[in-house]
Coordinates of C-alpha atoms and ligand atoms in Angstrom, one line a residue:
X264 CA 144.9 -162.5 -74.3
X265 CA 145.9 -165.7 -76.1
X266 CA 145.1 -169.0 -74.9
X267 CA 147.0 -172.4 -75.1
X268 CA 145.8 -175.3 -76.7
X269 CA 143.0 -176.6 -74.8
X270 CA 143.6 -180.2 -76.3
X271 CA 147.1 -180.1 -74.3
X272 CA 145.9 -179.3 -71.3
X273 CA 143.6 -182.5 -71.6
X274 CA 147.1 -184.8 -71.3
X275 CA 146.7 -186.6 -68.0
X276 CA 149.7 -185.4 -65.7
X277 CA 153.2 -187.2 -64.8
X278 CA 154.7 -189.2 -67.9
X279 CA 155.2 -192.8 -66.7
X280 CA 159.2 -192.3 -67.3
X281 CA 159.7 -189.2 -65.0
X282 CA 157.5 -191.1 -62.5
X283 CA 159.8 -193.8 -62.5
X284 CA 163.2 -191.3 -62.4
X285 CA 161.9 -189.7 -59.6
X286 CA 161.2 -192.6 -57.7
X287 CA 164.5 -193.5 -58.4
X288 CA 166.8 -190.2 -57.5
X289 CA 164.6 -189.9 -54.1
X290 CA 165.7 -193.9 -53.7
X291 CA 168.9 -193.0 -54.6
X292 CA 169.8 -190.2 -52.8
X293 CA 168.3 -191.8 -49.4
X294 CA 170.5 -195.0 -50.0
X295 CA 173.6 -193.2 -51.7
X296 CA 175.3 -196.7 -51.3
X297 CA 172.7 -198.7 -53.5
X298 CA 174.1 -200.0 -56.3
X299 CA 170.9 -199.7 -58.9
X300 CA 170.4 -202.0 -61.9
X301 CA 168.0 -200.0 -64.5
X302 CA 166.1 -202.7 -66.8
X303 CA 163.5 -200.0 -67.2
X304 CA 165.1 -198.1 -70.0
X305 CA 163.7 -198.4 -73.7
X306 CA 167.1 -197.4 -74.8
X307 CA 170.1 -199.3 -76.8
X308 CA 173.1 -199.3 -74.9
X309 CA 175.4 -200.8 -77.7
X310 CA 177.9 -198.1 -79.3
X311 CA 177.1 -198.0 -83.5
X312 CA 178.5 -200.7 -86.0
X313 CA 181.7 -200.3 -87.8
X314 CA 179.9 -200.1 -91.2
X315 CA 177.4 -197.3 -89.8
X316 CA 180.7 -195.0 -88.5
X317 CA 182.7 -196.1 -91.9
X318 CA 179.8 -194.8 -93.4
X319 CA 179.4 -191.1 -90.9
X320 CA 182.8 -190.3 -91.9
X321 CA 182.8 -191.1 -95.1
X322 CA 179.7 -188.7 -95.7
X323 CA 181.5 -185.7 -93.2
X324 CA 184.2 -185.2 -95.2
X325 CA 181.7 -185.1 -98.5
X326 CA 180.6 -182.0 -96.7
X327 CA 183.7 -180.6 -95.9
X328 CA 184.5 -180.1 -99.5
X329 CA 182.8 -178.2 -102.3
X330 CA 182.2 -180.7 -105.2
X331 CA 180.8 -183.1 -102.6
X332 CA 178.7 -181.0 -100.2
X333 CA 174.9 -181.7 -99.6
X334 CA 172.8 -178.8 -98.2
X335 CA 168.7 -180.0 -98.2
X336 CA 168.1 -183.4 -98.5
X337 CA 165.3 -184.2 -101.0
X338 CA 161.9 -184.0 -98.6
X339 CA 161.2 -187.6 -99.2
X340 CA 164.8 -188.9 -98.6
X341 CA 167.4 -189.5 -101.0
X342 CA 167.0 -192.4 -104.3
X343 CA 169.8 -194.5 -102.4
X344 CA 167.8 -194.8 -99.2
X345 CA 164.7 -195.3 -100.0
X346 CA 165.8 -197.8 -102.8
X347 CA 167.5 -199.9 -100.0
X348 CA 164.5 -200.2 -97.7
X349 CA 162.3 -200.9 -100.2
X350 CA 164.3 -203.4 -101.7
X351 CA 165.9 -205.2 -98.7
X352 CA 162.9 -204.6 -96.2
X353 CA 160.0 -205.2 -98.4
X354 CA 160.8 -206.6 -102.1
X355 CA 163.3 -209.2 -100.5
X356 CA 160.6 -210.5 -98.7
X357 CA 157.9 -211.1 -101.5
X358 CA 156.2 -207.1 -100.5
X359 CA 155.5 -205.3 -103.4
X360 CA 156.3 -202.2 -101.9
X361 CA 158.2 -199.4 -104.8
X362 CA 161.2 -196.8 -103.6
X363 CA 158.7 -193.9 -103.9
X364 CA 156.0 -195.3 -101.3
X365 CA 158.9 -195.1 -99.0
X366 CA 159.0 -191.9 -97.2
X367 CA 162.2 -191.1 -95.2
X368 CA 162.1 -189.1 -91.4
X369 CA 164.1 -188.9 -88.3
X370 CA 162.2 -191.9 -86.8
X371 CA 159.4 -193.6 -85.7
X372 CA 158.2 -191.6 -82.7
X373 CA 157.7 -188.7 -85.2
X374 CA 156.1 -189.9 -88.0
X375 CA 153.7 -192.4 -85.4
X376 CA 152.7 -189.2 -83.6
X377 CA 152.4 -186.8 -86.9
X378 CA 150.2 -189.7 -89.4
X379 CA 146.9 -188.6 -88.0
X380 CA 147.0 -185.0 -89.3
X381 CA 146.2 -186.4 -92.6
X382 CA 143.1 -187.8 -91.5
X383 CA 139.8 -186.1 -90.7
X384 CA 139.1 -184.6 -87.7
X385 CA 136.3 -186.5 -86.4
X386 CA 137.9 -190.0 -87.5
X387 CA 137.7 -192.5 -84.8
X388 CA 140.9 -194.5 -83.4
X389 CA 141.6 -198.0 -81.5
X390 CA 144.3 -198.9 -79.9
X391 CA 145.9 -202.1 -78.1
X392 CA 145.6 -201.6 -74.2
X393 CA 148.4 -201.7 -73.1
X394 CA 150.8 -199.6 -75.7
X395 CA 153.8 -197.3 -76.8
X396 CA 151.9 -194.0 -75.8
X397 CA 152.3 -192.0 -78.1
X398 CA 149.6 -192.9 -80.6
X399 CA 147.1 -191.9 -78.2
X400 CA 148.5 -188.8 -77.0
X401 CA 149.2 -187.7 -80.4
X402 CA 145.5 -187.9 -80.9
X403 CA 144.5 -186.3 -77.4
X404 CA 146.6 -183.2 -79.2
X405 CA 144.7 -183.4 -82.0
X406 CA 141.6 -183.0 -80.0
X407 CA 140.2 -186.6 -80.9
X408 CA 139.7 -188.6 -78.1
X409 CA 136.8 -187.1 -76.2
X410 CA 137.1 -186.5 -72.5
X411 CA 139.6 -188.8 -70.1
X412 CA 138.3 -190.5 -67.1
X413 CA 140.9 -190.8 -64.4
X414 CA 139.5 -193.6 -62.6
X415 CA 139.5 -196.0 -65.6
X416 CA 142.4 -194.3 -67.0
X417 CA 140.4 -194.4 -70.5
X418 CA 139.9 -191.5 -73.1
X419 CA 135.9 -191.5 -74.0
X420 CA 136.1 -191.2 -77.9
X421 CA 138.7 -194.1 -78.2
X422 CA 138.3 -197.6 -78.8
X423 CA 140.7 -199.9 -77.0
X424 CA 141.3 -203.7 -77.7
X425 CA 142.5 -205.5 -74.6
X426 CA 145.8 -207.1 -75.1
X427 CA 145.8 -209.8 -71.9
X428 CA 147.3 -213.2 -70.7
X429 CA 144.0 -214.8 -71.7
X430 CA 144.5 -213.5 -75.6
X431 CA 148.4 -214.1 -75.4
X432 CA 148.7 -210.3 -75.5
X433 CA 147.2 -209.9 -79.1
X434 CA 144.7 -207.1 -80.4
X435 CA 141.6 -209.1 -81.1
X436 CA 139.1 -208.0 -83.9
X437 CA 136.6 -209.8 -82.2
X438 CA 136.7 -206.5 -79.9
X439 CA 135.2 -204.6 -82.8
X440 CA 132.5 -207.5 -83.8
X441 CA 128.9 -207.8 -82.7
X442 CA 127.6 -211.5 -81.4
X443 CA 126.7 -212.3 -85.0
X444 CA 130.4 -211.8 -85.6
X445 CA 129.7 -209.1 -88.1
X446 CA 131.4 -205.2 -87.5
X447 CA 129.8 -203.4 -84.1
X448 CA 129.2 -199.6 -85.8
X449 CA 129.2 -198.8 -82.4
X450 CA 132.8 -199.6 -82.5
X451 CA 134.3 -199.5 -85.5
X452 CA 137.4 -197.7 -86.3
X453 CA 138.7 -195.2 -88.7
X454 CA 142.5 -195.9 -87.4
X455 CA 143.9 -199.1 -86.3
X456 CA 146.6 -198.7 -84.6
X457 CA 149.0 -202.0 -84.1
X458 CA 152.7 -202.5 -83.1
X459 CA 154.0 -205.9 -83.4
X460 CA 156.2 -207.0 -82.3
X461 CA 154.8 -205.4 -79.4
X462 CA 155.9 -202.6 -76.9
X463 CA 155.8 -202.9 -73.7
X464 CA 154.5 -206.0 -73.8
X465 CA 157.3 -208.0 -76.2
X466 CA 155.0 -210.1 -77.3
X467 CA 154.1 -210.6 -81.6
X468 CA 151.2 -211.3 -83.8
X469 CA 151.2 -214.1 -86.0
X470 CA 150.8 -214.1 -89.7
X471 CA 147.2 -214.8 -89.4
X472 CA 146.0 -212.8 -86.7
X473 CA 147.4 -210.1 -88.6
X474 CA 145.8 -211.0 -92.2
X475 CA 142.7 -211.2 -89.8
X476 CA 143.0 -207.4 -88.9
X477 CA 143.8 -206.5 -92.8
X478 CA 140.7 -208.5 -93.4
X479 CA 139.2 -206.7 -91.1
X480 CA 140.4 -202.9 -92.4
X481 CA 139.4 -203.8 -95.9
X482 CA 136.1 -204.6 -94.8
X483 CA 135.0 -201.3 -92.9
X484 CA 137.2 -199.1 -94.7
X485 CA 139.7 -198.3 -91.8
X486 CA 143.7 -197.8 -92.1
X487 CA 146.3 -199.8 -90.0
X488 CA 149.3 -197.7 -88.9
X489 CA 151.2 -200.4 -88.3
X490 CA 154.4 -200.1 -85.8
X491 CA 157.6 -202.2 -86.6
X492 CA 160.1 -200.9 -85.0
X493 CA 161.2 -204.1 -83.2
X494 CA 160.9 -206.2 -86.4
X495 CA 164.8 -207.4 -86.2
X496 CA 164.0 -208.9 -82.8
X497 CA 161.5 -211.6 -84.8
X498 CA 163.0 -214.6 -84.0
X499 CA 159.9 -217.3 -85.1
X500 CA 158.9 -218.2 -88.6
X501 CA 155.1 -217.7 -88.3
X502 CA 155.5 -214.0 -87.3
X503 CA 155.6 -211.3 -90.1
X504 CA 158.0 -209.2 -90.3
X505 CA 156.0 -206.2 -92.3
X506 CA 152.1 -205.9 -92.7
X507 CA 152.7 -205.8 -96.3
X508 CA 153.1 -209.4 -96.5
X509 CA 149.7 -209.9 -95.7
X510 CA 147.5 -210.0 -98.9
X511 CA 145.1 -206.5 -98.9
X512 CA 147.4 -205.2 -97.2
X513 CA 148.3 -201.7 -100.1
X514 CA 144.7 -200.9 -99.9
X515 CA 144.7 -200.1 -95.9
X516 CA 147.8 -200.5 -94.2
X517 CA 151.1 -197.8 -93.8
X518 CA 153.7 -199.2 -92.3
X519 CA 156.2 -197.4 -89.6
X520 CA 159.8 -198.2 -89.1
X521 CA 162.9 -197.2 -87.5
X522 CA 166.4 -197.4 -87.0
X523 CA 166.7 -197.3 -83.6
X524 CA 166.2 -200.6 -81.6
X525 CA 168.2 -202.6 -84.5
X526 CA 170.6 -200.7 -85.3
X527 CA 170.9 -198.2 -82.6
X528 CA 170.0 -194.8 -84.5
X529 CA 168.3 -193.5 -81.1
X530 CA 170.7 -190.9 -81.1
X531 CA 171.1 -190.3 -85.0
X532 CA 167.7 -190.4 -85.7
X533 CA 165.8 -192.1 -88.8
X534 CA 162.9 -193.8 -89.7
X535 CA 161.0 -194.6 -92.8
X536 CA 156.8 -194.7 -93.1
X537 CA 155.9 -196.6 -96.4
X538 CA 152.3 -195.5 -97.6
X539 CA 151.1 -197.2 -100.9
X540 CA 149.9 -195.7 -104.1
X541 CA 146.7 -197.8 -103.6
X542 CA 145.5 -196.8 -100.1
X543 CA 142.7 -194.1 -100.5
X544 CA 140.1 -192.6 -98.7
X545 CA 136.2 -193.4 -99.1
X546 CA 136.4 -190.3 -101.4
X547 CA 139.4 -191.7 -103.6
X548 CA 142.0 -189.4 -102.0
X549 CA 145.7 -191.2 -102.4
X550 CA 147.2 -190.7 -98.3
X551 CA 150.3 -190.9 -100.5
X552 CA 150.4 -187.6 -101.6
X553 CA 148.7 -186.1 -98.7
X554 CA 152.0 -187.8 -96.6
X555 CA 153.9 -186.1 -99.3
X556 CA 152.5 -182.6 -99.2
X557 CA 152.6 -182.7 -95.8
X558 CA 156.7 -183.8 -95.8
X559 CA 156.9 -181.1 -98.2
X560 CA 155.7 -178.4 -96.1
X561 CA 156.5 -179.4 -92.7
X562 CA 159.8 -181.4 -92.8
X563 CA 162.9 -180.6 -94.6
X564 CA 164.6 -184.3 -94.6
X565 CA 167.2 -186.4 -92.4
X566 CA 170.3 -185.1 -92.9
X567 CA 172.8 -186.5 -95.3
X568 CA 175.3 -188.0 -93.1
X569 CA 172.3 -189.8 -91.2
X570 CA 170.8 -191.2 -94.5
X571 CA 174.5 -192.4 -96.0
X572 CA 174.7 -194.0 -92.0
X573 CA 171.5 -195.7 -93.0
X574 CA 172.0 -196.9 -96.2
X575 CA 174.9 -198.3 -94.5
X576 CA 173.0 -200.8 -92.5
X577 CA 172.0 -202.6 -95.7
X578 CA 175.7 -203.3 -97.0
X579 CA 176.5 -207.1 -96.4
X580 CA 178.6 -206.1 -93.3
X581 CA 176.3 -203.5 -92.0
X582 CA 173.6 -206.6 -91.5
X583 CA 175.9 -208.7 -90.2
X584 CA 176.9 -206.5 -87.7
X585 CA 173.4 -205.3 -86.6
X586 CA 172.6 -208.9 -86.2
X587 CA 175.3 -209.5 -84.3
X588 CA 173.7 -206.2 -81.7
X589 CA 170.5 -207.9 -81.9
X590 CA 171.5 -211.2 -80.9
X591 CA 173.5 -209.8 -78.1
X592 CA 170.2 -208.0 -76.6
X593 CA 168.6 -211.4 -77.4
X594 CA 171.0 -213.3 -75.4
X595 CA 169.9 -211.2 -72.3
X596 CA 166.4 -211.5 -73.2
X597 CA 166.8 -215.2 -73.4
X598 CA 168.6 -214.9 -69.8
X599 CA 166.2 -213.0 -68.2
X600 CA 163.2 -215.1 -69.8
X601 CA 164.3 -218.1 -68.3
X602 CA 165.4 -217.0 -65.0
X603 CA 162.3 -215.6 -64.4
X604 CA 160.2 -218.3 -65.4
X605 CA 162.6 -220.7 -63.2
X606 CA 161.9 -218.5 -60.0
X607 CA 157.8 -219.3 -60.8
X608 CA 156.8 -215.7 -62.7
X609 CA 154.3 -215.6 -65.5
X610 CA 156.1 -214.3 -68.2
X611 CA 155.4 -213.2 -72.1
X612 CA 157.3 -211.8 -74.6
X613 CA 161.8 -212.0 -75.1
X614 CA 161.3 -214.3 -78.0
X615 CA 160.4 -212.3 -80.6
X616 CA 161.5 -208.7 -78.7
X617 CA 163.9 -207.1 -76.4
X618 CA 161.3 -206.4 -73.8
X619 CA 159.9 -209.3 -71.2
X620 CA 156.6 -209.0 -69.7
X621 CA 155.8 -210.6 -66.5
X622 CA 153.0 -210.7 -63.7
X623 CA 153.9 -208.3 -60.5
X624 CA 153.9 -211.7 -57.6
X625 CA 151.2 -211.5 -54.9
X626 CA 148.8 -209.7 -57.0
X627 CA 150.7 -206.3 -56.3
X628 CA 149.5 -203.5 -58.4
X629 CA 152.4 -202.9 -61.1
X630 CA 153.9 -199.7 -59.2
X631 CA 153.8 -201.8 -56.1
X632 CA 155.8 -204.2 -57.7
X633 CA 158.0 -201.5 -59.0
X634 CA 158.5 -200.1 -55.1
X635 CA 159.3 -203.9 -54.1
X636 CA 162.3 -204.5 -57.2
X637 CA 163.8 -200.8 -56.5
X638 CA 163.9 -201.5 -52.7
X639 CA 164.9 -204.9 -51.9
X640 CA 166.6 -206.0 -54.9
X641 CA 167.7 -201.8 -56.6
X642 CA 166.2 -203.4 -59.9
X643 CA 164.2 -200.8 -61.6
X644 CA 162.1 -201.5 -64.1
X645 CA 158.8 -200.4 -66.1
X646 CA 154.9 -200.6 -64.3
X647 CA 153.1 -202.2 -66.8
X648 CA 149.8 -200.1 -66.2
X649 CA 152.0 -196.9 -67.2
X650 CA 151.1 -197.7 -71.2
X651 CA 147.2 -198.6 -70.1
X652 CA 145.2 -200.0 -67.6
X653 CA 145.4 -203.9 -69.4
X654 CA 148.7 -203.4 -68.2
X655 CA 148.2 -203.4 -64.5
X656 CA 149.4 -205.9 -62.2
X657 CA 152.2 -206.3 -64.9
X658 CA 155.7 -205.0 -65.2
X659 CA 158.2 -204.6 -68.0
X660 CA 161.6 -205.8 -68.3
X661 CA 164.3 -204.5 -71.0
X662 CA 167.0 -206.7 -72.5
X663 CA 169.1 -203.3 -73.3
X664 CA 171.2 -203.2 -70.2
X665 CA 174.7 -205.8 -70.2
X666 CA 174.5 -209.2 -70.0
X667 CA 176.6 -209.0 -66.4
X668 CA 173.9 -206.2 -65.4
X669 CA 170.9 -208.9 -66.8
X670 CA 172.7 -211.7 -64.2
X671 CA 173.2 -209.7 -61.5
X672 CA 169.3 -208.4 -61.3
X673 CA 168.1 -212.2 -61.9
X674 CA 170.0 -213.3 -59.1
X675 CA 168.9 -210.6 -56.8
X676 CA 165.2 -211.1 -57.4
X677 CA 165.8 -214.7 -56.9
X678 CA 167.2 -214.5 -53.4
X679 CA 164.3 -212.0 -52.4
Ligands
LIG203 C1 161.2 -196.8 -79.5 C2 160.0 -196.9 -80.3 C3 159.7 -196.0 -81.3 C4 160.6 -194.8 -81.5 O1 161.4 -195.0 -82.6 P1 162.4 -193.8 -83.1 O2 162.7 -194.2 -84.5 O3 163.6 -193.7 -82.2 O4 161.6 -192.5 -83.0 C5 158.6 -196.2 -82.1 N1 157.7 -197.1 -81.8 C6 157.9 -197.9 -80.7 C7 156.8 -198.9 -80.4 C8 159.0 -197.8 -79.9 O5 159.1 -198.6 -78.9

């Protein structure tokens, strides 16, 4: 008789979303007259830019006729793709980053949960507590992270770095260093890790904090997988916008982005991961051709249509259009911010992000605070201590619903 992998079967139970819709459909269908503002959803709400549909039509009739049809799309993406991100998202911006260290996919989510297969099986990972799930759970699959205790809500075999009001929400490397300040082999990682600007808790590092952690990578031999998916949110100067622009950076750092919270490919699907020539193993194993081999055999590329709608998003109106969507998300961010702060709540992130982080009031617990929002106010949002237990007591905010939506909830939490 077969059996099922046992590394599954390790996942803790109930996925913090379908907590949250159930709480809501029982809420729902006991007040059937509730009006119910969601601010919980990690979703764009915005339809797609003019350019990007231009650009979706343009590419469907290509494959309606003969001389222009595209069946497989090169593994690694198309020239034209990778050639704009490269340029645009890195060269522009003083990252020596070349069009074949840019790896094409259908987004973020994939290629964040699929980058640890090319590392060994023993390798050791840290993560910011609290984060976007899924680069521990990909690792749980992999059979890497030891045994979970439920009480603590923390996986044996991983390292996590706090990310609190007292270090503004950052990862720390001082986490990893003895007294003497030099690396704890206790704790020292093989993966790092990082996503800035940050999910849930919408906060970003700053160009030195993050040089600290390439510092830091360079000096043990570990890799950053570095997250940017909310890098068109970055609204201050001193925040980079890829970890390539910190110096050291080729020799231990890949890079993750996507399409989706800028320019509102959640549907479409793409993302790029950009993994440099010179970032190789203690044996002197390129990951570059291991990510390629493995993209090779595994994946068969974004489709066409998707890739032309993303090239699109790099033509002068394309950007000026998805910086239109950002700002619009901003403005509720902005809105929602403020307000909150006004009524008295702690609050981090918005600036630099579409997601607003605040402290539950009263010291609840953060699904406490959730049962409070959905049933005096019918706000819903996002317990914080659903991406890790640094994120208790907290409670996320998204900017992604209307700005009408974004007023109404703000003035129903302030007349609680
Ligand atoms: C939404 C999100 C992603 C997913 O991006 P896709 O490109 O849609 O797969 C990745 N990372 C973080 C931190 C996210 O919040």
């Amino acid at each position: 008789m077969f059996h099922a992998n046992e590394n599954y079967l390790k996942l803790p139970g109930s996925y913090l979303f379908s907590t949250v819709a159930r709480k809501v459909n029982d809420y729902s269908r006991a007040h059937p007259e509730a009006s119910i503002i969601r601010l919980g959803i990690g979703d764009v709400t915005q339809p797609l830019c003019p350019a990007v549909i231009e650009a979706l039509h343009k590419a469907v009739d290509e494959q309606a006729n003969g001389e222009t049809f595209r069946g497989y799309a090169p593994d690694l993406g198309y020239e034209f793709l990778r050639h704009a991100i490269a340029e645009q998202d890195f060269r522009a911006r003083g990252c020596e980053i070349a069009d074949d260290e840019v790896f094409v996919s259908d987004g973020a989510k994939s290629d964040s949960g699929a980058i640890q297969e090319i590392f060994r099986q023993d390798a050791r990972i840290a993560v910011g507590d609290p984060v976007y799930p899924v680069y521990v759970d990909s690792n749980v699959m992999a059979g890497r992270t030891g045994t979970y205790d439920a009480q603590t809500g923390l996986w044996s075999d991983v390292i996590y770095l706090p990310c609190t009001a007292e270090n503004n929400f950052a990862p720390q490397v001082s986490t990893l260093l003895k007294a003497d300040g030099t690396p704890d082999p206790e704790k020292t990682p093989d993966l790092i890790y990082l996503c800035s600007p940050n999910n849930p808790t919408g906060t970003a590092m700053t160009k030195p904090q993050l040089q600290e952690w390439v510092d830091y990578a360079n000096k043990v031999g570990a890799v950053i997988i570095f997250d940017s998916a909310y890098e068109a949110y970055i609204s201050e100067e001193n925040v980079p916008h890829s970890v390539f622009e910190c110096e050291g950076a080729r020799t231990c750092a890949i890079e993750i982005r996507s399409f989706s919270k800028n320019a509102g490919f959640t549907g479409l699907r793409l993302g790029a991961t950009i993994i440099p020539k010179d970032l190789k193993d203690a044996d002197g194993t390129a990951l570059h051709g291991l990510w390629a081999r493995r993209h090779g055999t595994k994946y068969n590329g974004a489709p066409y249509i998707v890739q032309r709608a993303g090239e699109a998003c790099y033509s002068e109106e394309g950007r000026a259009q998805i910086r239109e969507m950002v700002a619009r998300y901003m403005r509720n961010a902005s809105f929602i911010r403020t307000s909150l702060s006004q009524m008295g709540y702690e609050t981090y992130g918005g600036v630099n992000s579409p997601y607003i982080w605040l402290r539950a009031r009263d010291n609840m617990t953060s699904w406490e605070f959730f049962d409070y929002l959905l049933e005096k106010a019918n706000v819903v949002g996002t317990p914080g201590s659903g991406f890790g237990p640094s994120g208790e007591h907290f409670f996320r905010l998204t900017s992604f619903g209307t700005y009408e939506n974004s007023v109404e909830a703000m003035n129903r939490i302030r007349a609680l």
